[in-house]
Amino acid sequence: MTNSLPEMAHIWQHTLNWLPQEEQQHKFQQLYELIIEGNRQLNLTRITEPQEFWEKHLWDSLRGIAPQGGLIPSVLENASVIDIGTGAGFPGVPVAIALPNCEITLVDSTRKKVNFIDEVLTKLTLSNSKTVVGRAEEIGHHPQYRKTYDVALIRAVGNAAVCAEYTLPLLKQGGLAVIYRGNWTVEETTALQNAVSQLGGVIELVDQFTTPLTNSMRHCLYLRKVATTAASFPRAVGIPTQKPL
Ligand code: SAM
């Protein structure tokens, strides 16, 4: 029997101005149980204690779509959202649970992880979500995905320039990429400007915040797509990580 996740209603309310309904709370618990079970076969996450899972996986995933404590306007209006390198489903699956009106595409290059997420989506009846097995460098050129999304999420996949190259080609003009980071410095923002502008974006916001249970400092970078991304991006598989812009 898996432990119960804490509800933390007051924290959701205070930090995100959002409160999970009972059904959403139940889906968070189901997700947790499936991940604990899936961890026996697959290396999904090292974060398995209920409080830590709540903070580092659930709360952190949703904090990214609520910069400075309020949900991104487009996600309130049936946005199309893509999560690149979703792994065990973060941040995309909590976002799919919280925002049933959004369409979520969950991408990972590892088939085993995607198979696991498919099972999660079925068991949680998350009909607003679908999965794709593939590499960001390839799906970024595919007409079915390129220039298609309002929001692109990416957490723990590579350095910020790599994340920018993976996400910006997928966005419609005016769309927003959200890059989840731990530590971040002003110097890193300066160093990232050139890569982002080559990809047709601007750094709109660097949001610094502390997590509600352990007070750890984290950052999310918000990149707005303001121009077309050149057809040469993303570069071929492996090049973005070998030679970040
Ligand atoms: N985003 C999840 C999280 O924050 O818990 C998982 C992070 S895990 C460290 C990185 C994931 O990105 C892995 O599941 C890996 O298979 C995937 N990945 C790495 N490079 C990728 C690429 N170029 N395209 C698609 N997925 C990629």
Coordinates of N, CA and C and ligand atoms in Angstrom, one line a residue:
M1 N 0.9 -1.2 0.0 CA 0.0 0.0 0.0 C 0.9 1.2 0.0
T2 N 0.7 2.1 -1.0 CA 1.5 3.4 -1.1 C 0.9 4.4 -0.1
N3 N 1.8 5.2 0.5 CA 1.4 6.3 1.3 C 0.5 7.3 0.6
S4 N -0.2 8.1 1.4 CA -1.0 9.2 0.8 C -0.2 10.4 0.6
L5 N -0.5 11.1 -0.5 CA 0.1 12.4 -0.7 C -0.6 13.4 0.2
P6 N 0.2 14.4 0.7 CA -0.5 15.5 1.4 C -1.4 16.3 0.5
E7 N -2.4 16.9 1.0 CA -3.3 17.7 0.1 C -2.8 19.1 -0.1
M8 N -2.4 19.8 0.9 CA -1.8 21.1 0.8 C -2.7 22.1 0.2
A9 N -3.9 22.1 0.5 CA -4.9 23.0 -0.2 C -4.5 24.4 0.0
H10 N -4.1 24.8 1.2 CA -3.7 26.2 1.5 C -2.5 26.6 0.6
I11 N -1.6 25.7 0.4 CA -0.4 26.1 -0.4 C -0.7 26.3 -1.8
W12 N -1.5 25.3 -2.4 CA -2.0 25.5 -3.8 C -2.6 26.9 -3.9
Q13 N -3.5 27.2 -3.0 CA -4.3 28.4 -3.1 C -3.4 29.7 -3.0
H14 N -2.5 29.6 -2.0 CA -1.6 30.8 -1.8 C -0.6 31.0 -2.9
T15 N 0.0 29.9 -3.4 CA 1.1 30.0 -4.3 C 0.7 30.1 -5.7
L16 N -0.4 29.4 -6.1 CA -0.8 29.4 -7.5 C -2.1 30.0 -7.7
N17 N -2.8 30.3 -6.7 CA -4.2 30.9 -6.8 C -5.1 29.8 -7.5
W18 N -4.8 28.6 -7.2 CA -5.5 27.4 -7.8 C -5.7 26.4 -6.7
L19 N -6.8 25.6 -6.8 CA -7.1 24.6 -5.9 C -7.5 23.3 -6.6
P20 N -6.8 22.2 -6.4 CA -7.3 21.0 -7.1 C -8.7 20.5 -6.6
Q21 N -9.5 20.1 -7.5 CA -10.8 19.5 -7.2 C -10.5 18.1 -6.6
E22 N -11.5 17.5 -6.0 CA -11.3 16.2 -5.4 C -10.8 15.2 -6.5
E23 N -11.4 15.3 -7.6 CA -11.0 14.3 -8.7 C -9.6 14.5 -9.1
Q24 N -9.1 15.8 -9.1 CA -7.7 16.1 -9.5 C -6.8 15.6 -8.4
Q25 N -7.2 15.8 -7.2 CA -6.4 15.3 -6.0 C -6.2 13.7 -6.1
H26 N -7.3 13.1 -6.5 CA -7.3 11.6 -6.6 C -6.4 11.2 -7.8
K27 N -6.4 12.0 -8.9 CA -5.5 11.7 -10.0 C -4.0 11.9 -9.6
F28 N -3.7 12.9 -8.8 CA -2.3 13.1 -8.3 C -1.9 11.8 -7.5
Q29 N -2.8 11.3 -6.6 CA -2.5 10.1 -5.8 C -2.3 8.9 -6.7
Q30 N -3.2 8.8 -7.7 CA -3.0 7.6 -8.7 C -1.7 7.7 -9.4
L31 N -1.3 8.9 -9.8 CA -0.1 9.1 -10.5 C 1.1 8.7 -9.6
Y32 N 1.0 9.1 -8.4 CA 2.1 8.8 -7.4 C 2.2 7.3 -7.3
E33 N 1.1 6.6 -7.1 CA 1.1 5.2 -6.9 C 1.6 4.4 -8.1
L34 N 1.3 4.9 -9.3 CA 1.7 4.3 -10.5 C 3.2 4.5 -10.7
I35 N 3.7 5.6 -10.3 CA 5.2 5.9 -10.4 C 6.0 5.0 -9.4
I36 N 5.4 4.9 -8.2 CA 6.1 4.0 -7.2 C 6.2 2.6 -7.7
E37 N 5.0 2.2 -8.2 CA 5.0 0.8 -8.8 C 5.9 0.6 -10.0
G38 N 5.8 1.6 -10.9 CA 6.7 1.6 -12.1 C 8.1 1.6 -11.8
N39 N 8.5 2.2 -10.7 CA 9.9 2.4 -10.3 C 10.6 1.0 -10.1
R40 N 9.8 0.0 -9.8 CA 10.3 -1.3 -9.5 C 11.0 -1.9 -10.8
Q41 N 10.4 -1.5 -12.0 CA 10.9 -2.0 -13.2 C 11.8 -1.0 -14.0
L42 N 11.4 0.2 -13.9 CA 12.0 1.3 -14.6 C 12.6 2.3 -13.7
N43 N 13.7 3.0 -14.2 CA 14.3 4.0 -13.4 C 13.6 5.3 -13.6
L44 N 12.4 5.5 -12.9 CA 11.6 6.7 -13.2 C 12.0 7.9 -12.4
T45 N 12.2 7.7 -11.1 CA 12.5 8.9 -10.2 C 13.2 8.4 -8.9
R46 N 14.0 9.3 -8.4 CA 14.5 8.9 -7.0 C 13.7 9.6 -6.0
I47 N 12.7 10.4 -6.4 CA 11.9 11.2 -5.4 C 10.6 10.3 -5.1
T48 N 10.6 9.7 -4.0 CA 9.5 8.7 -3.7 C 8.8 9.0 -2.4
E49 N 9.3 9.8 -1.6 CA 8.6 10.1 -0.3 C 7.5 11.1 -0.7
P50 N 6.3 10.9 0.0 CA 5.1 11.6 -0.4 C 5.3 13.1 -0.4
Q51 N 5.9 13.7 0.7 CA 6.0 15.2 0.7 C 7.0 15.7 -0.4
E52 N 8.0 14.9 -0.5 CA 9.0 15.3 -1.5 C 8.5 15.2 -2.9
F53 N 7.7 14.1 -3.2 CA 7.1 14.0 -4.5 C 6.1 15.1 -4.7
W54 N 5.3 15.4 -3.7 CA 4.3 16.5 -3.8 C 5.1 17.8 -4.2
E55 N 6.2 18.1 -3.5 CA 6.8 19.4 -3.7 C 7.6 19.4 -5.1
K56 N 8.5 18.4 -5.3 CA 9.4 18.4 -6.4 C 8.8 18.0 -7.7
H57 N 7.8 17.2 -7.6 CA 7.2 16.8 -8.9 C 5.8 17.5 -9.2
L58 N 4.9 17.5 -8.2 CA 3.6 18.1 -8.5 C 3.6 19.6 -8.4
W59 N 4.0 20.1 -7.3 CA 4.0 21.6 -7.1 C 5.0 22.2 -8.1
D60 N 6.2 21.7 -8.3 CA 7.2 22.3 -9.2 C 6.6 22.3 -10.6
S61 N 6.0 21.2 -11.0 CA 5.5 21.1 -12.4 C 4.5 22.3 -12.6
L62 N 3.6 22.5 -11.7 CA 2.5 23.5 -11.9 C 3.0 24.9 -11.7
R63 N 4.0 25.1 -10.8 CA 4.6 26.4 -10.6 C 5.1 27.0 -11.9
G64 N 5.6 26.1 -12.8 CA 6.1 26.6 -14.0 C 5.1 27.3 -15.0
I65 N 3.9 26.8 -14.8 CA 2.8 27.4 -15.7 C 2.1 28.6 -15.0
A66 N 2.6 28.9 -13.8 CA 2.0 30.0 -13.0 C 3.1 31.0 -12.6
P67 N 3.8 31.7 -13.6 CA 4.9 32.6 -13.2 C 4.3 33.7 -12.2
Q68 N 5.1 33.9 -11.2 CA 4.7 34.9 -10.2 C 3.3 34.7 -9.6
G69 N 3.0 33.4 -9.6 CA 1.8 33.0 -8.8 C 0.5 33.1 -9.5
G70 N 0.4 33.3 -10.9 CA -0.9 33.3 -11.6 C -0.7 32.5 -12.9
L71 N -1.7 31.7 -13.2 CA -1.6 30.8 -14.4 C -1.4 31.7 -15.6
I72 N -0.6 31.2 -16.6 CA -0.3 31.8 -17.9 C -1.7 32.0 -18.6
P73 N -2.0 33.2 -19.1 CA -3.3 33.4 -19.6 C -3.7 32.4 -20.7
S74 N -2.7 32.0 -21.6 CA -3.1 31.1 -22.7 C -3.5 29.7 -22.2
V75 N -2.9 29.3 -21.0 CA -3.3 28.0 -20.6 C -4.7 27.9 -20.0
L76 N -5.3 29.1 -19.7 CA -6.6 29.1 -19.3 C -7.6 29.1 -20.4
E77 N -7.1 29.2 -21.6 CA -7.9 29.2 -22.8 C -7.6 28.1 -23.8
N78 N -7.7 26.9 -23.3 CA -7.5 25.7 -24.2 C -6.2 25.7 -25.0
A79 N -5.1 26.0 -24.3 CA -3.8 26.0 -25.0 C -3.4 24.7 -25.5
S80 N -2.6 24.6 -26.6 CA -1.9 23.4 -26.9 C -0.5 23.5 -26.3
V81 N -0.2 22.4 -25.5 CA 1.1 22.4 -24.7 C 1.9 21.2 -25.1
I82 N 3.2 21.4 -25.2 CA 4.1 20.2 -25.4 C 5.1 20.2 -24.3
D83 N 5.4 19.0 -23.9 CA 6.5 18.8 -22.8 C 7.6 17.9 -23.5
I84 N 8.7 18.5 -23.6 CA 9.9 17.8 -24.2 C 10.8 17.1 -23.2
G85 N 11.0 15.8 -23.4 CA 11.9 15.1 -22.5 C 11.1 14.9 -21.1
T86 N 9.9 14.4 -21.3 CA 9.0 14.4 -20.1 C 9.3 13.3 -19.1
G87 N 10.1 12.3 -19.5 CA 10.6 11.2 -18.6 C 9.4 10.5 -18.0
A88 N 9.2 10.5 -16.7 CA 8.1 9.9 -16.0 C 6.8 10.7 -16.1
G89 N 6.9 11.8 -16.9 CA 5.7 12.6 -17.1 C 5.7 14.0 -16.4
F90 N 6.9 14.6 -16.2 CA 7.0 15.9 -15.6 C 7.7 16.9 -16.5
P91 N 7.1 18.1 -16.6 CA 6.0 18.6 -15.9 C 4.6 18.3 -16.5
G92 N 4.6 17.6 -17.7 CA 3.4 17.5 -18.5 C 2.2 16.8 -17.8
V93 N 2.4 15.7 -17.1 CA 1.2 15.0 -16.6 C 0.5 15.8 -15.5
P94 N 1.2 16.4 -14.5 CA 0.5 17.2 -13.6 C -0.3 18.4 -14.3
V95 N 0.4 18.9 -15.3 CA -0.3 20.0 -16.1 C -1.6 19.5 -16.7
A96 N -1.5 18.3 -17.3 CA -2.7 17.7 -17.9 C -3.8 17.4 -16.9
I97 N -3.4 17.1 -15.7 CA -4.4 16.8 -14.6 C -5.1 18.2 -14.2
A98 N -4.2 19.2 -14.1 CA -4.7 20.5 -13.6 C -5.5 21.2 -14.6
L99 N -5.2 21.0 -15.9 CA -5.8 21.8 -17.0 C -6.5 20.9 -18.0
P100 N -7.7 20.4 -17.6 CA -8.3 19.4 -18.5 C -8.7 20.0 -19.9
N101 N -8.8 21.4 -20.0 CA -9.2 22.0 -21.3 C -8.0 22.1 -22.2
C102 N -6.8 22.0 -21.7 CA -5.6 22.1 -22.6 C -5.3 20.7 -23.3
E103 N -4.7 20.8 -24.4 CA -4.2 19.6 -25.2 C -2.8 19.4 -24.9
I104 N -2.4 18.3 -24.3 CA -1.0 18.2 -23.9 C -0.3 17.0 -24.7
T105 N 0.9 17.3 -25.3 CA 1.7 16.3 -26.0 C 2.9 16.1 -25.2
L106 N 3.2 14.8 -24.9 CA 4.3 14.4 -24.0 C 5.3 13.7 -24.8
V107 N 6.5 14.2 -24.9 CA 7.5 13.7 -25.8 C 8.7 13.1 -25.0
D108 N 9.2 12.0 -25.4 CA 10.4 11.5 -24.8 C 11.1 10.6 -25.9
S109 N 12.4 10.5 -25.8 CA 13.1 9.7 -26.8 C 13.2 8.2 -26.3
T110 N 12.8 8.0 -25.1 CA 12.9 6.6 -24.6 C 11.6 5.9 -24.6
R111 N 11.5 4.9 -25.4 CA 10.2 4.2 -25.6 C 9.6 3.6 -24.3
K112 N 10.5 3.1 -23.5 CA 10.0 2.5 -22.3 C 9.3 3.5 -21.4
K113 N 9.8 4.7 -21.3 CA 9.2 5.7 -20.5 C 7.8 6.1 -21.1
V114 N 7.8 6.2 -22.4 CA 6.6 6.6 -23.1 C 5.5 5.5 -22.9
N115 N 5.9 4.3 -23.0 CA 5.0 3.2 -22.7 C 4.4 3.3 -21.3
F116 N 5.2 3.7 -20.4 CA 4.8 3.8 -19.0 C 3.7 5.0 -18.9
I117 N 4.1 6.1 -19.6 CA 3.1 7.2 -19.6 C 1.8 6.9 -20.3
D118 N 1.9 6.1 -21.3 CA 0.6 5.7 -22.0 C -0.3 5.0 -21.0
E119 N 0.3 4.1 -20.2 CA -0.4 3.4 -19.2 C -1.0 4.4 -18.2
V120 N -0.2 5.4 -17.8 CA -0.7 6.4 -16.8 C -1.9 7.1 -17.4
L121 N -1.8 7.5 -18.7 CA -2.9 8.3 -19.3 C -4.2 7.5 -19.4
T122 N -4.0 6.2 -19.6 CA -5.2 5.4 -19.7 C -5.8 5.2 -18.3
K123 N -5.0 4.9 -17.3 CA -5.5 4.6 -16.0 C -6.1 5.9 -15.4
L124 N -5.6 7.1 -15.7 CA -6.1 8.3 -15.1 C -7.2 8.9 -16.0
T125 N -7.5 8.2 -17.1 CA -8.5 8.8 -18.1 C -8.2 10.2 -18.5
L126 N -6.9 10.4 -18.9 CA -6.5 11.8 -19.3 C -6.6 11.9 -20.8
S127 N -7.8 12.1 -21.2 CA -8.1 12.1 -22.7 C -7.6 13.4 -23.4
N128 N -7.1 14.4 -22.6 CA -6.5 15.6 -23.2 C -5.0 15.4 -23.5
S129 N -4.5 14.2 -23.4 CA -3.0 14.1 -23.5 C -2.7 13.0 -24.5
K130 N -1.6 13.1 -25.2 CA -1.1 12.0 -26.1 C 0.4 12.0 -25.9
T131 N 1.0 10.9 -26.4 CA 2.5 10.8 -26.2 C 3.1 10.7 -27.6
V132 N 4.4 11.0 -27.7 CA 5.2 10.8 -28.9 C 6.5 10.3 -28.5
V133 N 7.0 9.2 -29.1 CA 8.4 8.7 -28.9 C 9.2 9.5 -30.0
G134 N 10.2 10.2 -29.6 CA 11.0 10.9 -30.6 C 12.0 11.8 -29.9
R135 N 12.9 12.3 -30.8 CA 13.9 13.3 -30.3 C 13.4 14.7 -30.7
A136 N 13.7 15.6 -29.8 CA 13.3 17.0 -30.0 C 13.9 17.5 -31.3
E137 N 15.1 17.1 -31.7 CA 15.8 17.6 -32.9 C 15.0 17.1 -34.1
E138 N 14.3 16.0 -34.0 CA 13.5 15.5 -35.2 C 12.1 16.0 -35.2
I139 N 11.4 16.0 -34.1 CA 10.0 16.4 -34.1 C 9.9 17.9 -34.4
G140 N 11.0 18.6 -34.1 CA 11.1 20.1 -34.3 C 11.0 20.4 -35.8
H141 N 11.2 19.4 -36.7 CA 11.1 19.7 -38.1 C 9.9 19.1 -38.7
H142 N 9.2 18.3 -37.9 CA 8.0 17.6 -38.5 C 6.8 18.6 -38.6
P143 N 6.2 18.7 -39.8 CA 5.1 19.7 -39.9 C 3.9 19.4 -38.9
Q144 N 3.8 18.2 -38.4 CA 2.7 18.0 -37.5 C 3.0 18.7 -36.1
Y145 N 4.2 19.0 -35.8 CA 4.6 19.5 -34.5 C 5.2 20.9 -34.6
R146 N 5.9 21.2 -35.7 CA 6.6 22.5 -35.7 C 5.6 23.7 -35.8
K147 N 5.9 24.8 -35.1 CA 5.0 26.0 -35.1 C 3.6 25.7 -34.7
T148 N 3.4 24.8 -33.8 CA 2.0 24.3 -33.5 C 1.6 24.6 -32.1
Y149 N 2.5 24.9 -31.2 CA 2.1 24.9 -29.8 C 2.1 26.4 -29.2
D150 N 1.2 26.5 -28.2 CA 1.1 27.8 -27.5 C 2.2 27.9 -26.4
V151 N 2.4 26.7 -25.8 CA 3.3 26.6 -24.7 C 4.2 25.4 -24.8
A152 N 5.5 25.5 -24.6 CA 6.4 24.3 -24.6 C 7.1 24.3 -23.3
L153 N 7.1 23.1 -22.6 CA 7.7 23.0 -21.3 C 8.9 22.1 -21.4
I154 N 9.9 22.4 -20.6 CA 11.1 21.5 -20.6 C 11.8 21.6 -19.3
R155 N 12.0 20.4 -18.6 CA 12.6 20.4 -17.3 C 13.7 19.3 -17.3
A156 N 14.9 19.7 -16.9 CA 16.0 18.7 -16.7 C 16.3 17.9 -17.9
V157 N 16.4 18.6 -19.0 CA 16.8 17.9 -20.3 C 18.2 18.4 -20.8
G158 N 18.6 19.5 -20.5 CA 19.9 20.0 -21.0 C 20.2 21.4 -20.5
N159 N 21.3 22.0 -21.0 CA 21.5 23.4 -20.6 C 20.4 24.3 -21.2
A160 N 20.4 25.6 -20.8 CA 19.3 26.4 -21.2 C 19.3 26.7 -22.7
A161 N 20.5 26.8 -23.4 CA 20.6 27.0 -24.8 C 20.0 25.8 -25.6
V162 N 20.3 24.6 -25.1 CA 19.8 23.4 -25.7 C 18.3 23.4 -25.5
C163 N 17.8 23.7 -24.3 CA 16.3 23.7 -24.1 C 15.7 24.7 -25.1
A164 N 16.3 25.9 -25.3 CA 15.7 26.9 -26.2 C 15.7 26.3 -27.6
E165 N 16.7 25.6 -28.0 CA 16.7 25.1 -29.4 C 15.7 24.0 -29.6
Y166 N 15.5 23.2 -28.5 CA 14.5 22.1 -28.6 C 13.0 22.7 -28.6
T167 N 12.8 23.8 -27.9 CA 11.4 24.2 -27.7 C 10.9 25.3 -28.7
L168 N 11.8 26.3 -29.0 CA 11.3 27.5 -29.8 C 10.7 27.1 -31.2
P169 N 11.4 26.1 -31.9 CA 10.8 25.8 -33.2 C 9.4 25.2 -33.1
L170 N 9.0 24.7 -32.0 CA 7.7 24.0 -31.9 C 6.6 25.0 -31.6
L171 N 7.0 26.2 -31.2 CA 6.0 27.2 -30.8 C 5.4 28.0 -32.0
K172 N 4.1 28.3 -31.9 CA 3.5 29.3 -32.8 C 4.2 30.7 -32.5
Q173 N 4.1 31.6 -33.4 CA 4.6 32.9 -33.1 C 3.7 33.5 -31.9
G174 N 4.4 34.1 -30.9 CA 3.6 34.6 -29.8 C 3.6 33.5 -28.6
G175 N 4.0 32.3 -28.9 CA 4.0 31.2 -27.9 C 5.1 31.4 -26.9
L176 N 5.0 30.6 -25.8 CA 5.9 30.7 -24.7 C 6.6 29.4 -24.4
A177 N 7.9 29.5 -24.3 CA 8.7 28.3 -23.8 C 9.0 28.5 -22.3
V178 N 8.8 27.4 -21.5 CA 9.1 27.5 -20.1 C 10.2 26.5 -19.8
I179 N 11.4 27.1 -19.4 CA 12.5 26.3 -19.0 C 12.7 26.2 -17.5
Y180 N 12.5 25.0 -17.0 CA 12.6 24.9 -15.5 C 14.1 24.7 -15.1
R181 N 14.5 25.5 -14.2 CA 15.9 25.4 -13.7 C 16.0 25.4 -12.2
G182 N 17.1 24.9 -11.7 CA 17.4 25.1 -10.2 C 18.1 26.4 -10.0
N183 N 19.4 26.4 -10.0 CA 20.1 27.7 -9.8 C 20.2 28.4 -11.1
W184 N 20.3 29.7 -11.1 CA 20.4 30.5 -12.3 C 21.0 31.9 -11.9
T185 N 21.8 32.4 -12.8 CA 22.4 33.7 -12.4 C 22.1 34.7 -13.5
V186 N 22.4 36.0 -13.2 CA 22.2 37.1 -14.1 C 23.1 36.9 -15.3
E187 N 24.4 36.4 -15.0 CA 25.3 36.2 -16.1 C 24.8 35.1 -17.1
E188 N 24.1 34.1 -16.6 CA 23.6 33.1 -17.5 C 22.5 33.7 -18.4
T189 N 21.7 34.6 -17.8 CA 20.7 35.3 -18.7 C 21.4 36.0 -19.8
T190 N 22.4 36.8 -19.5 CA 23.1 37.5 -20.5 C 23.7 36.6 -21.5
A191 N 24.3 35.5 -21.1 CA 24.9 34.5 -22.0 C 23.9 33.8 -22.9
L192 N 22.7 33.7 -22.4 CA 21.6 33.0 -23.2 C 21.0 33.9 -24.3
Q193 N 21.1 35.2 -24.1 CA 20.4 36.1 -25.0 C 20.6 35.8 -26.5
N194 N 21.9 35.6 -26.9 CA 22.2 35.4 -28.2 C 21.6 34.2 -28.8
A195 N 21.6 33.1 -28.1 CA 21.0 31.8 -28.6 C 19.5 32.0 -28.8
V196 N 18.9 32.7 -27.8 CA 17.4 32.9 -27.9 C 17.1 33.7 -29.1
S197 N 17.8 34.8 -29.3 CA 17.5 35.7 -30.4 C 17.8 35.0 -31.8
Q198 N 18.8 34.1 -31.9 CA 19.0 33.4 -33.1 C 17.8 32.4 -33.4
L199 N 17.1 32.0 -32.4 CA 16.0 31.1 -32.6 C 14.7 31.8 -32.8
G200 N 14.7 33.2 -32.8 CA 13.4 33.9 -33.0 C 12.7 34.2 -31.7
G201 N 13.4 34.2 -30.5 CA 12.8 34.4 -29.3 C 13.4 35.6 -28.5
V202 N 12.7 36.0 -27.4 CA 13.2 36.9 -26.4 C 13.0 36.3 -25.0
I203 N 14.0 36.7 -24.1 CA 13.8 36.2 -22.7 C 12.8 37.2 -22.1
E204 N 11.6 36.7 -21.8 CA 10.6 37.7 -21.3 C 10.7 37.8 -19.8
L205 N 11.0 36.7 -19.1 CA 11.0 36.8 -17.7 C 11.9 35.7 -17.1
V206 N 12.6 36.0 -16.1 CA 13.3 35.0 -15.3 C 12.7 35.1 -13.9
D207 N 11.9 34.0 -13.6 CA 11.2 34.0 -12.3 C 11.9 33.2 -11.3
Q208 N 12.3 33.9 -10.2 CA 12.9 33.2 -9.1 C 11.9 32.9 -8.0
F209 N 11.9 31.7 -7.4 CA 11.0 31.5 -6.4 C 11.6 30.4 -5.4
T210 N 11.0 30.3 -4.2 CA 11.4 29.2 -3.3 C 10.2 28.2 -3.2
T211 N 10.6 26.9 -3.0 CA 9.6 25.9 -2.9 C 9.0 26.0 -1.6
P212 N 7.7 25.6 -1.5 CA 6.9 25.9 -0.2 C 7.3 25.0 1.0
L213 N 7.8 23.8 0.8 CA 8.1 22.9 1.9 C 9.5 23.0 2.4
T214 N 10.5 23.0 1.5 CA 11.9 22.9 1.8 C 12.6 24.2 1.6
N215 N 11.9 25.2 1.0 CA 12.5 26.6 0.8 C 13.7 26.5 -0.1
S216 N 13.7 25.6 -1.1 CA 14.8 25.6 -2.0 C 14.6 26.6 -3.1
M217 N 15.7 27.3 -3.5 CA 15.5 28.3 -4.6 C 15.5 27.6 -6.0
R218 N 14.5 28.1 -6.8 CA 14.4 27.6 -8.2 C 14.1 28.7 -9.1
H219 N 14.2 28.5 -10.4 CA 14.0 29.5 -11.4 C 13.2 28.9 -12.6
C220 N 12.4 29.7 -13.2 CA 11.8 29.3 -14.5 C 12.1 30.5 -15.4
L221 N 12.6 30.1 -16.7 CA 12.8 31.1 -17.7 C 11.7 31.0 -18.7
Y222 N 11.2 32.2 -19.1 CA 10.0 32.3 -20.0 C 10.5 33.0 -21.3
L223 N 10.5 32.2 -22.4 CA 11.0 32.7 -23.6 C 9.8 32.9 -24.6
R224 N 9.7 34.1 -25.1 CA 8.5 34.4 -26.0 C 9.0 34.3 -27.4
K225 N 8.3 33.6 -28.3 CA 8.7 33.5 -29.7 C 8.1 34.7 -30.4
V226 N 9.0 35.6 -30.9 CA 8.6 36.8 -31.5 C 8.8 36.8 -33.0
A227 N 9.6 35.8 -33.6 CA 9.9 35.8 -35.0 C 9.9 34.3 -35.4
T228 N 9.9 34.1 -36.7 CA 10.0 32.7 -37.2 C 11.4 32.2 -36.9
T229 N 11.4 30.9 -36.5 CA 12.7 30.2 -36.3 C 13.3 29.7 -37.6
A230 N 14.5 30.0 -37.9 CA 15.1 29.6 -39.2 C 15.0 28.1 -39.3
A231 N 14.9 27.7 -40.6 CA 14.6 26.3 -40.9 C 15.8 25.4 -40.5
S232 N 17.0 26.0 -40.3 CA 18.1 25.1 -39.9 C 18.0 24.7 -38.4
F233 N 17.1 25.2 -37.6 CA 16.9 24.8 -36.2 C 15.7 24.0 -36.0
P234 N 15.7 23.0 -35.1 CA 16.9 22.5 -34.4 C 17.9 21.8 -35.3
R235 N 19.1 21.9 -34.9 CA 20.2 21.2 -35.7 C 20.1 19.7 -35.5
A236 N 20.9 18.9 -36.3 CA 20.7 17.5 -36.3 C 20.9 16.9 -34.9
V237 N 20.4 15.7 -34.7 CA 20.4 14.9 -33.5 C 21.8 15.0 -32.9
G238 N 21.9 15.4 -31.6 CA 23.2 15.4 -30.9 C 23.9 16.8 -31.0
I239 N 23.7 17.5 -32.1 CA 24.5 18.8 -32.3 C 24.1 19.8 -31.2
P240 N 22.8 20.0 -30.9 CA 22.5 21.0 -29.9 C 23.3 20.8 -28.6
T241 N 23.4 19.5 -28.1 CA 24.1 19.3 -26.9 C 25.6 19.4 -27.0
Q242 N 26.1 18.9 -28.2 CA 27.6 19.0 -28.4 C 28.1 20.4 -28.6
K243 N 27.3 21.2 -29.3 CA 27.7 22.6 -29.6 C 26.6 23.5 -29.3
P244 N 26.3 23.8 -28.0 CA 25.1 24.6 -27.7 C 25.3 26.0 -28.3
L245 N 24.3 26.6 -28.8 CA 24.3 27.9 -29.4 C 25.0 29.0 -28.5
Ligands
SAM1 N1 11.4 16.1 -17.5 C1 11.4 15.0 -16.6 C2 11.6 15.5 -15.2 O1 11.9 16.7 -15.0 O2 11.5 14.7 -14.2 C3 12.5 14.0 -17.0 C4 13.9 14.6 -17.0 S1 15.1 13.3 -17.4 C5 16.5 13.9 -16.5 C6 15.5 13.8 -19.1 C7 14.6 13.1 -20.1 O3 14.7 13.7 -21.4 C8 14.9 11.6 -20.3 O4 13.7 10.9 -20.1 C9 15.4 11.5 -21.7 O5 15.0 10.3 -22.4 C10 14.7 12.7 -22.4 N2 15.5 13.3 -23.5 C11 16.8 13.7 -23.5 N3 17.2 14.3 -24.7 C12 16.1 14.2 -25.5 C13 15.8 14.7 -26.8 N4 16.7 15.2 -27.5 N5 14.5 14.5 -27.3 C14 13.6 14.0 -26.5 N6 13.8 13.5 -25.2 C15 15.0 13.7 -24.7

